[in-house]
JSON list of C-alpha atoms in Angstrom, two decimals:
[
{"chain": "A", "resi": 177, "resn": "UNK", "atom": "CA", "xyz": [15.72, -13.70, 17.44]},
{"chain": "A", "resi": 178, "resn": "UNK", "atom": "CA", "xyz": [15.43, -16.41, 14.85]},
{"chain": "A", "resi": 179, "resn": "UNK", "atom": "CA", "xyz": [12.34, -15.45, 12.73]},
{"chain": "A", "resi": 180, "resn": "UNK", "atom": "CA", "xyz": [11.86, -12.10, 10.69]},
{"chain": "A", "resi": 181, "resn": "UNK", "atom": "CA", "xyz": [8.69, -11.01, 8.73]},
{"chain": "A", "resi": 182, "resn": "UNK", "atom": "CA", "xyz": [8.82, -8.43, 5.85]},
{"chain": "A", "resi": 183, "resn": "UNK", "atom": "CA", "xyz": [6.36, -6.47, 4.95]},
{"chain": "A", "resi": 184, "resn": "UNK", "atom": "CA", "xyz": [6.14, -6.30, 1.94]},
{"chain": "A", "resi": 185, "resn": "UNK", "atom": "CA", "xyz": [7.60, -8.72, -0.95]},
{"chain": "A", "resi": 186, "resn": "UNK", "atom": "CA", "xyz": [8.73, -5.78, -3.35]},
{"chain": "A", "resi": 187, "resn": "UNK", "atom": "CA", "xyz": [12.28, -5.59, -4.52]},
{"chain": "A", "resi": 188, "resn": "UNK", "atom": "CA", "xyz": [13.83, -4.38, -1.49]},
{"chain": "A", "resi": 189, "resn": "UNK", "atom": "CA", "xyz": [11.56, -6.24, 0.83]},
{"chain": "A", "resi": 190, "resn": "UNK", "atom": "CA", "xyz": [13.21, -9.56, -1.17]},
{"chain": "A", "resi": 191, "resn": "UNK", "atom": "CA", "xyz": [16.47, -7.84, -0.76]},
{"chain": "A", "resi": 192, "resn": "UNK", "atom": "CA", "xyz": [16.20, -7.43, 3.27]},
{"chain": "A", "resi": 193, "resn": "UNK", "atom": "CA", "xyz": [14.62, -10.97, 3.60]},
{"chain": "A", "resi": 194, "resn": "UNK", "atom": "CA", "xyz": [17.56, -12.38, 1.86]},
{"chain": "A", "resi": 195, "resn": "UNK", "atom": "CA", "xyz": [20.22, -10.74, 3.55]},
{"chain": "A", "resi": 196, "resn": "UNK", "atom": "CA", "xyz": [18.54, -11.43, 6.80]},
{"chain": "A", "resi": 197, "resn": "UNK", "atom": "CA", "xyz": [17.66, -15.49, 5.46]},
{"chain": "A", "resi": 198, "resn": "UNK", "atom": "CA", "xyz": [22.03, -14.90, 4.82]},
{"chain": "A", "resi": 199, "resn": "UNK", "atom": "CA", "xyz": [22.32, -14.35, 8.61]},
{"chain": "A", "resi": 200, "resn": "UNK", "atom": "CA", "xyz": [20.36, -17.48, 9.77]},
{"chain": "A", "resi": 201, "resn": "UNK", "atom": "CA", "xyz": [16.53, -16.30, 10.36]},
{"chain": "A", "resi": 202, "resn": "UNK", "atom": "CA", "xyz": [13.91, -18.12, 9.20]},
{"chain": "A", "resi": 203, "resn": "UNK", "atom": "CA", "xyz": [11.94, -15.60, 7.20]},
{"chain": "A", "resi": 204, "resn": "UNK", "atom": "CA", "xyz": [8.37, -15.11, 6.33]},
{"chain": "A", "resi": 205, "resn": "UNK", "atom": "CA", "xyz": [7.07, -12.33, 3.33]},
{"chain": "A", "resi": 206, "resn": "UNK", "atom": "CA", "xyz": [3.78, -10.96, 3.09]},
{"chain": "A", "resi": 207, "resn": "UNK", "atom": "CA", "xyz": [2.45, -10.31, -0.04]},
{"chain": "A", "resi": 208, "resn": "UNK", "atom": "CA", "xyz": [-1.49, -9.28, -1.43]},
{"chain": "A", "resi": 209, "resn": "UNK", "atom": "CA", "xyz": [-0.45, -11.28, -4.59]},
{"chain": "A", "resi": 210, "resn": "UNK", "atom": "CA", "xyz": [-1.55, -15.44, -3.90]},
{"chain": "A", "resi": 211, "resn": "UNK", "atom": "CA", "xyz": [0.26, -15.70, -7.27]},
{"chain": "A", "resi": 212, "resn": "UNK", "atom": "CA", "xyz": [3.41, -13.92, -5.64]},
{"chain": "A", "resi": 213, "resn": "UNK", "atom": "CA", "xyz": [3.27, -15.93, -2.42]},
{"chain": "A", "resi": 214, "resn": "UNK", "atom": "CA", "xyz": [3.16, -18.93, -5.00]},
{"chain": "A", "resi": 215, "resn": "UNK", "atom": "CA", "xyz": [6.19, -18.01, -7.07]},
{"chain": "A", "resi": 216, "resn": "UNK", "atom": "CA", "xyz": [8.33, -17.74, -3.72]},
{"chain": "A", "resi": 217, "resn": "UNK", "atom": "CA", "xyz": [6.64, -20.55, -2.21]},
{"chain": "A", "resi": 218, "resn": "UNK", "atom": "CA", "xyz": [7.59, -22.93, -5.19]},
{"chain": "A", "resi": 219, "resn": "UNK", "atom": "CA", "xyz": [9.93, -21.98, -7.33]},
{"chain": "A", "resi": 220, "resn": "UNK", "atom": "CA", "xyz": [12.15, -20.04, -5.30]},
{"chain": "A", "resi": 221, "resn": "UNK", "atom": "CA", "xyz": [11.82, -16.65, -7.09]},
{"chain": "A", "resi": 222, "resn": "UNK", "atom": "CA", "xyz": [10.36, -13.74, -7.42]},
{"chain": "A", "resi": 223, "resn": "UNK", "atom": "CA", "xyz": [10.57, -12.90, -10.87]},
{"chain": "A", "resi": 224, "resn": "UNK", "atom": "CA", "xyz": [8.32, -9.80, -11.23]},
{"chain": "A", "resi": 225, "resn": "UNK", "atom": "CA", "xyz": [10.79, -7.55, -8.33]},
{"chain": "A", "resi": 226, "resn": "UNK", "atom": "CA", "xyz": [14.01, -9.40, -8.30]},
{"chain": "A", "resi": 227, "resn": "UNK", "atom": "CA", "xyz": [14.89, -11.03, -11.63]},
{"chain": "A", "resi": 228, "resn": "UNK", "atom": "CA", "xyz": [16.82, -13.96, -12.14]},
{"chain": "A", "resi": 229, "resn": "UNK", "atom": "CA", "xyz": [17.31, -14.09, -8.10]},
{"chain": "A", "resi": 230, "resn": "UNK", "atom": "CA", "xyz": [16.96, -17.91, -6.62]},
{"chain": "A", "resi": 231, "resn": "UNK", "atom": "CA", "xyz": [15.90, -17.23, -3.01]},
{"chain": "A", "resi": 232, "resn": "UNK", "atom": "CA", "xyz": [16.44, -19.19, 0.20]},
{"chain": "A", "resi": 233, "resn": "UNK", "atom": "CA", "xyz": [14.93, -22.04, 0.91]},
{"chain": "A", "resi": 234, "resn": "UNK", "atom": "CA", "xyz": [14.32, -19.82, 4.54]},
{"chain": "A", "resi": 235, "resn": "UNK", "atom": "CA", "xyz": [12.61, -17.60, 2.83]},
{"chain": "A", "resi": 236, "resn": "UNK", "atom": "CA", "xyz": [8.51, -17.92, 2.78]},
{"chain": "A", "resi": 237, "resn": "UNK", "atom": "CA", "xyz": [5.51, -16.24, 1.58]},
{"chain": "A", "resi": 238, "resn": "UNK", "atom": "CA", "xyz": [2.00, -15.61, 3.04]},
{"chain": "A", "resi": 239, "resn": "UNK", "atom": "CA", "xyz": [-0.70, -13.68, 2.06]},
{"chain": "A", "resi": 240, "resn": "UNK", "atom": "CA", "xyz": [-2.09, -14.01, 5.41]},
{"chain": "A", "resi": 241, "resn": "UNK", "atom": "CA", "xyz": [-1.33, -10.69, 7.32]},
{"chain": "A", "resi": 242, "resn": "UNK", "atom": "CA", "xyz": [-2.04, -12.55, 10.71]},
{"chain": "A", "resi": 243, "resn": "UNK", "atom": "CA", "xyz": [0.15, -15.04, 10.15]},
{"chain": "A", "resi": 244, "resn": "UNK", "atom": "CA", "xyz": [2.86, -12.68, 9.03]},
{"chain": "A", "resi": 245, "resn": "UNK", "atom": "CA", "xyz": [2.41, -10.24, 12.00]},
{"chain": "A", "resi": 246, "resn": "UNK", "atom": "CA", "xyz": [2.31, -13.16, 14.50]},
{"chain": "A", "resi": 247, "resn": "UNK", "atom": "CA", "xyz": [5.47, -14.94, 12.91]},
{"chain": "A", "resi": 248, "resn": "UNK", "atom": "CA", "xyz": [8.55, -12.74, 13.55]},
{"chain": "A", "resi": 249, "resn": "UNK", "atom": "CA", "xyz": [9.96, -12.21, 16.69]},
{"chain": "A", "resi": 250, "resn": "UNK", "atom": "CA", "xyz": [11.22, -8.73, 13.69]},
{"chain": "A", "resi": 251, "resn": "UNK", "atom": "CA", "xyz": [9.16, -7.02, 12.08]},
{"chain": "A", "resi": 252, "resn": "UNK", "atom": "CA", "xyz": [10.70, -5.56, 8.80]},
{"chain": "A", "resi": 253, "resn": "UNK", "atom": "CA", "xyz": [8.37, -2.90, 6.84]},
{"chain": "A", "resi": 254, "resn": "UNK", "atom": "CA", "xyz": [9.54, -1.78, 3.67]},
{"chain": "A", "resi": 255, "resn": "UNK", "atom": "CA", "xyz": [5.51, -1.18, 1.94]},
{"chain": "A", "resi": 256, "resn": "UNK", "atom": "CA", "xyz": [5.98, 1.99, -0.01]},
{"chain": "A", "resi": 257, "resn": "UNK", "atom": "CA", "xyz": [5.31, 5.06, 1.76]},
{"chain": "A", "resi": 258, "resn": "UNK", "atom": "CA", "xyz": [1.89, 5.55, 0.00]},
{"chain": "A", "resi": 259, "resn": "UNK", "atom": "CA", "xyz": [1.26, 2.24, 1.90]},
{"chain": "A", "resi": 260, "resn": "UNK", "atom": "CA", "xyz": [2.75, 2.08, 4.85]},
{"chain": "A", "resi": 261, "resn": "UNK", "atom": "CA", "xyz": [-0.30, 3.19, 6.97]},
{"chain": "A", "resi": 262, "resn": "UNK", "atom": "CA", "xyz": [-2.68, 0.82, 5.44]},
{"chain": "A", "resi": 263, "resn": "UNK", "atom": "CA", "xyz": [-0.29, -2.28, 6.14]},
{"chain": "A", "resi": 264, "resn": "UNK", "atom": "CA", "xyz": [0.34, -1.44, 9.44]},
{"chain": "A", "resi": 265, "resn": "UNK", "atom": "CA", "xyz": [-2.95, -0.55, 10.50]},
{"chain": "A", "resi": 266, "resn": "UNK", "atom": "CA", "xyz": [-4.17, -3.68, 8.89]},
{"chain": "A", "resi": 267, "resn": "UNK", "atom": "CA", "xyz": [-1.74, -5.30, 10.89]},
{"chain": "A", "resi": 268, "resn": "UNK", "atom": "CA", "xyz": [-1.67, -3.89, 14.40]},
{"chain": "A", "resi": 269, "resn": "UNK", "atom": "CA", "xyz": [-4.17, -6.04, 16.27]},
{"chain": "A", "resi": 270, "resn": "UNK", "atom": "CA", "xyz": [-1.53, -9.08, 15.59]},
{"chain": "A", "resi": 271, "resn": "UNK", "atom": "CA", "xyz": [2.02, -7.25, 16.87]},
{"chain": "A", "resi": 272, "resn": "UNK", "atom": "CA", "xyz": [3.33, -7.73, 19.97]},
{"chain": "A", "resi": 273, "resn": "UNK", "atom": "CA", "xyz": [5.17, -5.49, 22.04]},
{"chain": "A", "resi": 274, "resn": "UNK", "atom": "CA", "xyz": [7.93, -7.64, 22.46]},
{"chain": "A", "resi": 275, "resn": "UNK", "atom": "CA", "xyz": [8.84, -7.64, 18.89]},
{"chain": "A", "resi": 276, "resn": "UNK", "atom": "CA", "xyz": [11.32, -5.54, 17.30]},
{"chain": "A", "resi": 277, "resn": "UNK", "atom": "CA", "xyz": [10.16, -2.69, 14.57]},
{"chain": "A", "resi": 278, "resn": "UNK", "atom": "CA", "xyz": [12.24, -1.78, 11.89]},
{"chain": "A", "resi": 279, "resn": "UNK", "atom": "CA", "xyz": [11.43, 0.04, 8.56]},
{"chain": "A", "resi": 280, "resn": "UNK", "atom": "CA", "xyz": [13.37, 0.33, 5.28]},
{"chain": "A", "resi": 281, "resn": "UNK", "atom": "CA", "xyz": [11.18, 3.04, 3.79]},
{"chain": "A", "resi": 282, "resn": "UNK", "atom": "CA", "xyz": [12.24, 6.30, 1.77]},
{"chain": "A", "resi": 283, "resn": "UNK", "atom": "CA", "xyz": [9.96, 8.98, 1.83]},
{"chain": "A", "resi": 284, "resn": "UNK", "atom": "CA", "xyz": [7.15, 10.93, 3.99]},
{"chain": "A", "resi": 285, "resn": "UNK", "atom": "CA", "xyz": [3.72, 10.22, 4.34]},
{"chain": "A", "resi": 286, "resn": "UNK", "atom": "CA", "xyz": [2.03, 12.39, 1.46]},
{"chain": "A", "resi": 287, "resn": "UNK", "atom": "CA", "xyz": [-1.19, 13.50, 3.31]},
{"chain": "A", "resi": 288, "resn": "UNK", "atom": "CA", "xyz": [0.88, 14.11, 6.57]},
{"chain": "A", "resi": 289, "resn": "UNK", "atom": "CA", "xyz": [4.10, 14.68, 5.73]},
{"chain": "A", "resi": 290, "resn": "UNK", "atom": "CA", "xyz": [5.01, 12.23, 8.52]},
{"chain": "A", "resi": 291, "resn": "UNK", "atom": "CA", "xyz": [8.17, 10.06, 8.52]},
{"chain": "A", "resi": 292, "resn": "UNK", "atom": "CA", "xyz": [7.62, 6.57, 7.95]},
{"chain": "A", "resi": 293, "resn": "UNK", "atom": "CA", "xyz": [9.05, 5.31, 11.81]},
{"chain": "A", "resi": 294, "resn": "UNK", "atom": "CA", "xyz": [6.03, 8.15, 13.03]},
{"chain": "A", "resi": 295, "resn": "UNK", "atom": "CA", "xyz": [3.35, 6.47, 11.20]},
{"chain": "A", "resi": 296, "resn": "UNK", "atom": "CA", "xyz": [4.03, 2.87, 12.24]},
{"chain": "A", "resi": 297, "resn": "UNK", "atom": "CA", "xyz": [4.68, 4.00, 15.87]},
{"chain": "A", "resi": 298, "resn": "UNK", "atom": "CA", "xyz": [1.12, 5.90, 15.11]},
{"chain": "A", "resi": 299, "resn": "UNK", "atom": "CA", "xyz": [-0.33, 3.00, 14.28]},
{"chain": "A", "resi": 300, "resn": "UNK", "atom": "CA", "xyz": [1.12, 0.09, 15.82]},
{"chain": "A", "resi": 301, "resn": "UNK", "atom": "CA", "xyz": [0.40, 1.83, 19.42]},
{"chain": "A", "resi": 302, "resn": "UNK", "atom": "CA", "xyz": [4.22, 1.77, 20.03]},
{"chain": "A", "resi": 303, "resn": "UNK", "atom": "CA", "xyz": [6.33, 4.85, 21.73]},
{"chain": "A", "resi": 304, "resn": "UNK", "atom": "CA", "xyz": [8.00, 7.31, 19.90]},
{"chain": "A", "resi": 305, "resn": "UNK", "atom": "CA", "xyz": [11.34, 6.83, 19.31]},
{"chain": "A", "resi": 306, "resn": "UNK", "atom": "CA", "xyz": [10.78, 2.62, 19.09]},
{"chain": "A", "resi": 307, "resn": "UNK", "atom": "CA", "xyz": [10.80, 1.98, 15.80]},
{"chain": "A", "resi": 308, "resn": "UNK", "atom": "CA", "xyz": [13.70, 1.23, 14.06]},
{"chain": "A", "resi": 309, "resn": "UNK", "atom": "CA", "xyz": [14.94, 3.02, 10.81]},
{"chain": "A", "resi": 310, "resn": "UNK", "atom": "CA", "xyz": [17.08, 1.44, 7.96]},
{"chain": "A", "resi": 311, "resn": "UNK", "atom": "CA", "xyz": [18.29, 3.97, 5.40]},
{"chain": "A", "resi": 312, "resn": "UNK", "atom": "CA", "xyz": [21.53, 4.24, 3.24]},
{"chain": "A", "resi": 313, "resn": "UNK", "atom": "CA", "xyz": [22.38, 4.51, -0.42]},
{"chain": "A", "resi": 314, "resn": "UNK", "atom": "CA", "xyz": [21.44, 1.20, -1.73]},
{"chain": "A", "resi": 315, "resn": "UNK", "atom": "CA", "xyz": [19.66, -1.05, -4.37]},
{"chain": "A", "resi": 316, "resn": "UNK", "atom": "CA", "xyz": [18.18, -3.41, -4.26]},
{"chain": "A", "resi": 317, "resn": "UNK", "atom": "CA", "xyz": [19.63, -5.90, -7.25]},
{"chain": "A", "resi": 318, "resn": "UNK", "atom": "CA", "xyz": [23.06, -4.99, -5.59]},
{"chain": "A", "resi": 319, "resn": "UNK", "atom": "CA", "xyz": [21.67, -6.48, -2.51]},
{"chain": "A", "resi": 320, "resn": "UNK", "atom": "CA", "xyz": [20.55, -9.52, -4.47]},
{"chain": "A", "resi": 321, "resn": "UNK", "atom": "CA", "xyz": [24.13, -9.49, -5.75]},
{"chain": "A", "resi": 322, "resn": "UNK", "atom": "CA", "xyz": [26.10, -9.19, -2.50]},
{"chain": "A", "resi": 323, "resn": "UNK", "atom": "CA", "xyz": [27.91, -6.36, -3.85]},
{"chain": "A", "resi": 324, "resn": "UNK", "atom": "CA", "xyz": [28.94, -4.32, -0.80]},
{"chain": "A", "resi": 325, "resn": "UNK", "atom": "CA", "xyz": [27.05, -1.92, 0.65]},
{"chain": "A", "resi": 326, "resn": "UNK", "atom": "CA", "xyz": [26.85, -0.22, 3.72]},
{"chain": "A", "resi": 327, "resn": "UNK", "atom": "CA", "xyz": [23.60, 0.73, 5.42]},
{"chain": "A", "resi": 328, "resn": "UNK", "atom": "CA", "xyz": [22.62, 2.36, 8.91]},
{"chain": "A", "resi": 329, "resn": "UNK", "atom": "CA", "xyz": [20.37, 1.53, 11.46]},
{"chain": "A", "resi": 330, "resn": "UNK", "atom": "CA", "xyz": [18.83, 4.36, 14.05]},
{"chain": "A", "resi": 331, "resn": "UNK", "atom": "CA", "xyz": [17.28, 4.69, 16.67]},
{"chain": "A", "resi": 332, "resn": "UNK", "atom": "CA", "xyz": [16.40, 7.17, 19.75]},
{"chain": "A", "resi": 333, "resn": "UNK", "atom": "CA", "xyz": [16.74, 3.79, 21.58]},
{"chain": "A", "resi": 334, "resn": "UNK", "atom": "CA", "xyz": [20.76, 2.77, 21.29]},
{"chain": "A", "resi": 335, "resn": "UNK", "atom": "CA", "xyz": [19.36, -0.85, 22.22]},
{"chain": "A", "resi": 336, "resn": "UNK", "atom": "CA", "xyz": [17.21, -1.45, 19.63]},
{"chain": "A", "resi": 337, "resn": "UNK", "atom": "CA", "xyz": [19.30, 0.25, 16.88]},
{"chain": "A", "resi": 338, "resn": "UNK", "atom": "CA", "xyz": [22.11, -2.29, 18.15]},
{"chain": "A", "resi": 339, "resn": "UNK", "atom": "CA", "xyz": [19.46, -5.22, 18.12]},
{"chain": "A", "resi": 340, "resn": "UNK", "atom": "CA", "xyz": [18.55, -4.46, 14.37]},
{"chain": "A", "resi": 341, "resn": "UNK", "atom": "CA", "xyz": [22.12, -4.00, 13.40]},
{"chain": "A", "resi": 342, "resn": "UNK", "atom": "CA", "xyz": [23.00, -7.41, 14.69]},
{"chain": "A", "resi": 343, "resn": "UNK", "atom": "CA", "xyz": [20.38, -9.22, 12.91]},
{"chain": "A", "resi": 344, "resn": "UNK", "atom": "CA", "xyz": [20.99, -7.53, 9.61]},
{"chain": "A", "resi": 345, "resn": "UNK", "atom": "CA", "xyz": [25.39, -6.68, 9.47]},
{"chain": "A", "resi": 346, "resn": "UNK", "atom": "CA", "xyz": [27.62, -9.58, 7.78]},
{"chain": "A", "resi": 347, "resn": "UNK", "atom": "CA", "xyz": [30.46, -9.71, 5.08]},
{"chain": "A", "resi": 348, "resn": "UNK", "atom": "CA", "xyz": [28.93, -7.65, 2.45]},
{"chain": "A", "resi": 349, "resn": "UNK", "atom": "CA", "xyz": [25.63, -5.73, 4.35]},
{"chain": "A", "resi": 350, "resn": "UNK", "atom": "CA", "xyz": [27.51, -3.86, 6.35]},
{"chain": "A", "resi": 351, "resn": "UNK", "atom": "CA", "xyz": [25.27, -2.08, 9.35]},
{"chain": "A", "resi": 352, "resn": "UNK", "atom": "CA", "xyz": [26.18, 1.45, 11.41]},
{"chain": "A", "resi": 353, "resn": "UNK", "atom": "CA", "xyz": [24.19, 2.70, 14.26]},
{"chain": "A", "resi": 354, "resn": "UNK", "atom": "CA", "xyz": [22.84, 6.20, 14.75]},
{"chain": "A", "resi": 355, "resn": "UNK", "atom": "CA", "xyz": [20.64, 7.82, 17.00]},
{"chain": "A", "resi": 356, "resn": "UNK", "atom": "CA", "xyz": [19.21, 10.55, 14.80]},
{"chain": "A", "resi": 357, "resn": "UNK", "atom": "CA", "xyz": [16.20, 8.90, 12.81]},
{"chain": "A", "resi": 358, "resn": "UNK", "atom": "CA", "xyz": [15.45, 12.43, 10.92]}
]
């Protein structure tokens, strides 16, 4: 896997995009905000989530969803949980199967009370227990900062937890597997 998209270009969305732009992937943010996309696009920041932060020059911005869903061969959400259904339903009719799932989401659905990996496998069509979940005490500017921090990935699926570790562990971003996404 070379390319990542990240849904969405928030703090830890820039966070996750740089640590996996760190590790070599070509990377590709979507973003509502043409002004956003802009910022990234040009200057190399993004000022408003991430202050002070100079980004990879692997890292891009689109405010095209179809072009964002259709670019990664990973798919990183990390939309807040009050929109995590709207992005991925907006998004569905562009992912593949083939492409990996991961989410970086705190929280439950409000409505449903649904965990976040439960709505996008809702919504994106995909089998329960495929979707990928990122979760560990962390922040985001510490991210920015390469201060250490350690993180896990999990899974029901051993293969795709390992998958999503490998793109994401190095030096500082250190990556554990699990199987118990609850």
């Amino acid at each position: 896997m070379k390319k990542a998209t990240v849904f969405v270009a928030g703090s830890w969305g820039t966070a996750l995009a740089s640590v996996l732009a760190d590790n070599g992937l070509d990377v590709l943010m979507w973003t509502r905000g043409a002004e956003q996309a802009a910022e990234i696009n040009e200057r190399r920041s993004n000022a408003k989530y991430v202050p002070g932060a100079r980004l990879s020059e692997r890292i891009r911005a689109t405010t095209d969803l179809g072009r964002a869903a259709d670019f990664g061969d990973v798919l990183l959400f990390a939309a807040p949980s009050s929109a995590m259904r709207a992005v991925a339903r907006e998004a569905s009719s562009r992912i593949r199967p083939e492409q990996l799932v991961i989410h970086a989401t705190k929280g439950f659905e409000a409505d449903t009370l649904m965990r976040m990996s439960s709505v996008l496998e809702e919504e994106l069509g995909r089998e329960a227990g495929s979707v990928v979940v990122l979760s560990g005490p962390s922040h985001a500017e510490e991210v920015m900062a390469k201060q250490p921090t350690t993180v896990v990935v999990a899974s029901q699926r051993a293969e795709l937890a390992a998958a999503a570790q490998d793109l994401l562990i190095n030096s500082v971003f250190r990556v554990y597997t699990n199987s118990d996404v609850a």
